CSV table of C-alpha atoms in Angstrom, one decimal:
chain,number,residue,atom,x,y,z
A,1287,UNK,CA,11.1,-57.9,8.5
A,1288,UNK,CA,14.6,-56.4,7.6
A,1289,UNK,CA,13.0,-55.0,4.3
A,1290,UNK,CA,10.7,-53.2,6.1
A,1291,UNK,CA,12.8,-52.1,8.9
A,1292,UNK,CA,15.4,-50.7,5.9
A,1293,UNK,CA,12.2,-49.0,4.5
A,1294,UNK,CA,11.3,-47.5,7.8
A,1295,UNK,CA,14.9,-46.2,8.5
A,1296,UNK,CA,14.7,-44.7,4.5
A,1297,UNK,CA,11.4,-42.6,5.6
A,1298,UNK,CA,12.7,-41.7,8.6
A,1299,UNK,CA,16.2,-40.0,7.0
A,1300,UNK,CA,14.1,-39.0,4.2
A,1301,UNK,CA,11.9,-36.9,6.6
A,1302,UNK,CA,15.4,-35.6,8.9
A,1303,UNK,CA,16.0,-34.2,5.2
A,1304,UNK,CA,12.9,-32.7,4.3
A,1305,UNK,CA,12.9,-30.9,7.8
A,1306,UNK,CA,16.3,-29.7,7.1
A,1307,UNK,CA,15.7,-28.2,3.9
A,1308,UNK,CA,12.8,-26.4,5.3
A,1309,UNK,CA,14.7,-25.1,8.0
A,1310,UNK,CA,17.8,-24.2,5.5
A,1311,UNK,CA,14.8,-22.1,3.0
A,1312,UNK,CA,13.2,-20.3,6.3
A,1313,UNK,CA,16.7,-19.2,7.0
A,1314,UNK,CA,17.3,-17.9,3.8
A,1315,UNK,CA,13.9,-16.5,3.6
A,1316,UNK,CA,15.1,-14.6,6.9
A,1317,UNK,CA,18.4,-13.6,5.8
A,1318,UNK,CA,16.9,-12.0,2.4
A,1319,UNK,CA,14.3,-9.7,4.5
A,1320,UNK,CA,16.5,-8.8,7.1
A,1321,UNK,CA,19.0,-7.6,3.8
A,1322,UNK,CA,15.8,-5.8,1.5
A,1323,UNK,CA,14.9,-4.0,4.7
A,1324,UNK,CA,18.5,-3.0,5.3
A,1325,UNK,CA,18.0,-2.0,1.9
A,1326,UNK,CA,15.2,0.3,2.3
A,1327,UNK,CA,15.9,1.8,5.7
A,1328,UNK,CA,19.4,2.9,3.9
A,1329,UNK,CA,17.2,4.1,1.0
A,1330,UNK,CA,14.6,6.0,3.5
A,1331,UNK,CA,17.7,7.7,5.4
A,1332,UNK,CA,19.3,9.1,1.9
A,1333,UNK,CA,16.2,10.2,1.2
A,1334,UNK,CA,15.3,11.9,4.6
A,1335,UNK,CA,18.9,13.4,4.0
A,1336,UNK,CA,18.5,15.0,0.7
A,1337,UNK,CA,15.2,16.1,2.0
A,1338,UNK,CA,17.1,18.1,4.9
A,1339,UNK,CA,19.7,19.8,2.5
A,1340,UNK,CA,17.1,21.0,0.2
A,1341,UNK,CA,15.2,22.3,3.0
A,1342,UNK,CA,18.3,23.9,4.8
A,1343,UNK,CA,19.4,25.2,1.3
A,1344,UNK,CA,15.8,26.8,0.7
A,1345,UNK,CA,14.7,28.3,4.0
A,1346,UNK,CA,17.7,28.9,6.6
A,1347,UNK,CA,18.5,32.3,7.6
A,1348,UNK,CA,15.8,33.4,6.0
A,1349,UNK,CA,12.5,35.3,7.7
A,1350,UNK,CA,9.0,33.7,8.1
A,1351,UNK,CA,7.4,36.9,6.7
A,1352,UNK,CA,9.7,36.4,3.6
A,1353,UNK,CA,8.8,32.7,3.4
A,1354,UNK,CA,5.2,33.8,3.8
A,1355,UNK,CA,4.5,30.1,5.1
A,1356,UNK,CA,1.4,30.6,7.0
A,1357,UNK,CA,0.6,34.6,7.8
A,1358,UNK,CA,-1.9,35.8,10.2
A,1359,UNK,CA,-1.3,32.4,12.6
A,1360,UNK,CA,0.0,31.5,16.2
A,1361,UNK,CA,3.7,32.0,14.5
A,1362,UNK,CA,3.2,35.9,13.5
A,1363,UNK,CA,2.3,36.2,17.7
A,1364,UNK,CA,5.3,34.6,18.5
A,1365,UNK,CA,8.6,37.1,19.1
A,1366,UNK,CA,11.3,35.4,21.0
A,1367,UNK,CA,13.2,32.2,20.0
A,1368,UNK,CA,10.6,29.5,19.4
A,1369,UNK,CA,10.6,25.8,17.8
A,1370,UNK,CA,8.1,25.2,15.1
A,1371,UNK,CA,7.2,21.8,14.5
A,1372,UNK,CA,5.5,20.6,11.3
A,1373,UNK,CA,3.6,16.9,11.6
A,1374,UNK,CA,2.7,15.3,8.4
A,1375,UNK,CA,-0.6,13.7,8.0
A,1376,UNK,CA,1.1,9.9,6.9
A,1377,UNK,CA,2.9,10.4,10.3
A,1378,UNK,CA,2.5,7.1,12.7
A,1379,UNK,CA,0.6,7.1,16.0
A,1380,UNK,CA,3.2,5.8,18.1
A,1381,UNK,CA,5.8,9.0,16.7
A,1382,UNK,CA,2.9,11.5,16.8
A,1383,UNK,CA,2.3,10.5,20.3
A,1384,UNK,CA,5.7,10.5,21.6
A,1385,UNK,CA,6.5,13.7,20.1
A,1386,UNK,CA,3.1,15.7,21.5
A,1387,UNK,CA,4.5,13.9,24.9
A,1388,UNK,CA,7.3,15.3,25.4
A,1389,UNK,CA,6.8,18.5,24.2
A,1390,UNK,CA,3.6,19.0,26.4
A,1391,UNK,CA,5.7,18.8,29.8
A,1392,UNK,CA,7.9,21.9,27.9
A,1393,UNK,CA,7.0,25.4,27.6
A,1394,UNK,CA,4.1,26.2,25.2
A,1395,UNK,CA,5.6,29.7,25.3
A,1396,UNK,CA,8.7,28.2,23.1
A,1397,UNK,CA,6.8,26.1,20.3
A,1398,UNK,CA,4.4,26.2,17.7
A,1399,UNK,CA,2.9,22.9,15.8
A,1400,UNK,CA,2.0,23.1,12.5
A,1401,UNK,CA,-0.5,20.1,11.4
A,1402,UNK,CA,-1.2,19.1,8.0
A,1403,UNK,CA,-4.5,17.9,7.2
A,1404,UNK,CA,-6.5,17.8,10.4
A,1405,UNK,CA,-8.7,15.0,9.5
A,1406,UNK,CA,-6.7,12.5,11.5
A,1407,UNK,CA,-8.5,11.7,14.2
A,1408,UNK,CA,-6.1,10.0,16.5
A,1409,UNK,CA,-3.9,13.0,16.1
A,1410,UNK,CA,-6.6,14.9,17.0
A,1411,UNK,CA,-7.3,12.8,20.5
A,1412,UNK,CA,-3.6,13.1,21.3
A,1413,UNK,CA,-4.0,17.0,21.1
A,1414,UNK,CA,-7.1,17.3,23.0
A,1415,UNK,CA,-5.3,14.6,25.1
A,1416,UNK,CA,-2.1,16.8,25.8
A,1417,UNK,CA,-3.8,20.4,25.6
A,1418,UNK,CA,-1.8,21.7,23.2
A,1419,UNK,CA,-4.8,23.3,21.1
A,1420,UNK,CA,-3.8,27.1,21.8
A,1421,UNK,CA,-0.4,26.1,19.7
A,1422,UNK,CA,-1.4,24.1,17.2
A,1423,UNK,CA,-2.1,25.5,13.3
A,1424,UNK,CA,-3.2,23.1,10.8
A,1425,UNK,CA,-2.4,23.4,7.3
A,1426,UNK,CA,-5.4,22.4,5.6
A,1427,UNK,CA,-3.8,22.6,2.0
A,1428,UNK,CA,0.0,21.6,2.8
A,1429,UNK,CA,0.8,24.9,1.8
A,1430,UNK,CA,3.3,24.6,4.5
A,1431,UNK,CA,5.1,21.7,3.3
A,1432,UNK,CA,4.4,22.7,-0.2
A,1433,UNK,CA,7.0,25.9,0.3
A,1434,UNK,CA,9.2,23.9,2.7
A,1435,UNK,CA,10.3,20.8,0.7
A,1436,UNK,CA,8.8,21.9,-2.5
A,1437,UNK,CA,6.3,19.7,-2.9
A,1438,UNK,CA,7.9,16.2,-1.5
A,1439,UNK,CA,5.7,14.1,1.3
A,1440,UNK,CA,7.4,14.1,4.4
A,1441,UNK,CA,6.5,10.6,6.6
A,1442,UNK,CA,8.5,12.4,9.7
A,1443,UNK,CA,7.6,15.1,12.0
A,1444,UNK,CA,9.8,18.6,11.6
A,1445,UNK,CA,11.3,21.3,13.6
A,1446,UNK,CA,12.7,24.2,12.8
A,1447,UNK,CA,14.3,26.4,15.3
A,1448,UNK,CA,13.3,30.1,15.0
A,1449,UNK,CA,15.3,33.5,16.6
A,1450,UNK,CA,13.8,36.7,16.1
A,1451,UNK,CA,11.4,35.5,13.2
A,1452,UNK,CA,14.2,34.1,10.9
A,1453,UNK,CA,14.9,30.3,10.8
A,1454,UNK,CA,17.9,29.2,12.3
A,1455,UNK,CA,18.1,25.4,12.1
A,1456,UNK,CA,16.0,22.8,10.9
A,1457,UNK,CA,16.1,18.8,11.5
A,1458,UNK,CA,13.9,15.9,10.5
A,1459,UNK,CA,12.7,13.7,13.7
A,1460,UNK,CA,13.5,9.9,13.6
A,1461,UNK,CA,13.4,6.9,16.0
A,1462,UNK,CA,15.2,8.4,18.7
A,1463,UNK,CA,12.4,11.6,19.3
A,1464,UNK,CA,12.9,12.4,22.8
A,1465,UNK,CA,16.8,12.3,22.2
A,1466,UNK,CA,16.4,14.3,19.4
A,1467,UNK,CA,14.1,17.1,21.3
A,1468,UNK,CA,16.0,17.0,24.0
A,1469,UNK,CA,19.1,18.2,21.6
A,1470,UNK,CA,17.0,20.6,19.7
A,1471,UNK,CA,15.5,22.4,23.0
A,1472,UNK,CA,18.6,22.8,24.7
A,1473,UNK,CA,20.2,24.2,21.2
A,1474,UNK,CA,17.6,26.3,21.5
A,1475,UNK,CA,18.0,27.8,25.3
């Protein structure tokens, strides 16, 4: 009876180990994601900064007839300071939406959207949704963000701000949108 009560204590602490070692690799497992995705967010922000100083560098101060981005649209009615905003076609549905929300309570007077590739549906339900049709453009062939970033995909809505046809400012929308707008459209005022 004592061997097999050693042998039972043995399987027991041998299991207590087992359990702890599994613990020990799921915490390391954690700690090594948490740190690559630290990683890439770092990696996606010095990217999305580059991105900006390129675009500042090639288009501010300079005139949308100059830039010839898209002639003929809803930007060559608009006169008085406006904000243009451009949303990609790989954007998500959650920023798209909260973007097209809180511009839609603002004045449609003072903004243009320009949408590439207009085959996304849900972007397309969030548009109808809001009623923004009357200022929305769509850029059918990127030619848009082909002369803005010179040819790089943008994954986040942008806004330029526009006085007197020539581009005055332009930012890249992240996490914090409505902060973000909020900034932009009193910038803009």
């Amino acid at each position: 009876m004592n061997k097999e009560n050693t042998k039972s204590i043995y399987n027991y602490i041998w299991v207590i180990v087992i359990f702890l070692f599994a613990i020990l690799v799921f915490q390391l497992i954690n700690v090594k994601s948490t740190y690559v995705s630290k990683i890439v967010l770092k990696k996606e922000n010095k990217e999305a900064r580059e991105l900006l100083d390129s675009i500042r560098i090639r288009i501010e101060g300079k005139s949308l007839s100059e830039l010839t981005l898209i002639p003929e649209s809803k930007i060559s009615e608009k006169t008085n300071a406006f904000i243009l905003f451009y949303i990609p076609s790989k954007i998500c549905f959650t920023c798209a939406e909260r973007l097209i929300k809180f511009t839609s309570q603002k004045k449609k007077n003072e903004m243009v959207f320009i949408i590439e590739n207009s085959s996304n549906p849900a972007l397309q339900g969030l548009i109808k949704y809001y009623k923004i049709q009357d200022i929305c453009e769509y850029d059918k062939d990127s030619i848009f963000l082909k002369k803005v970033s010179n040819g790089v995909q943008v994954k986040k809505p942008l806004a330029f701000t526009i006085k007197g046809k020539i581009i005055k400012s332009s930012y890249i929308l992240g996490d914090e949108v409505e902060k973000e707008l909020e900034t932009i459209f009193n910038k803009n005022d």
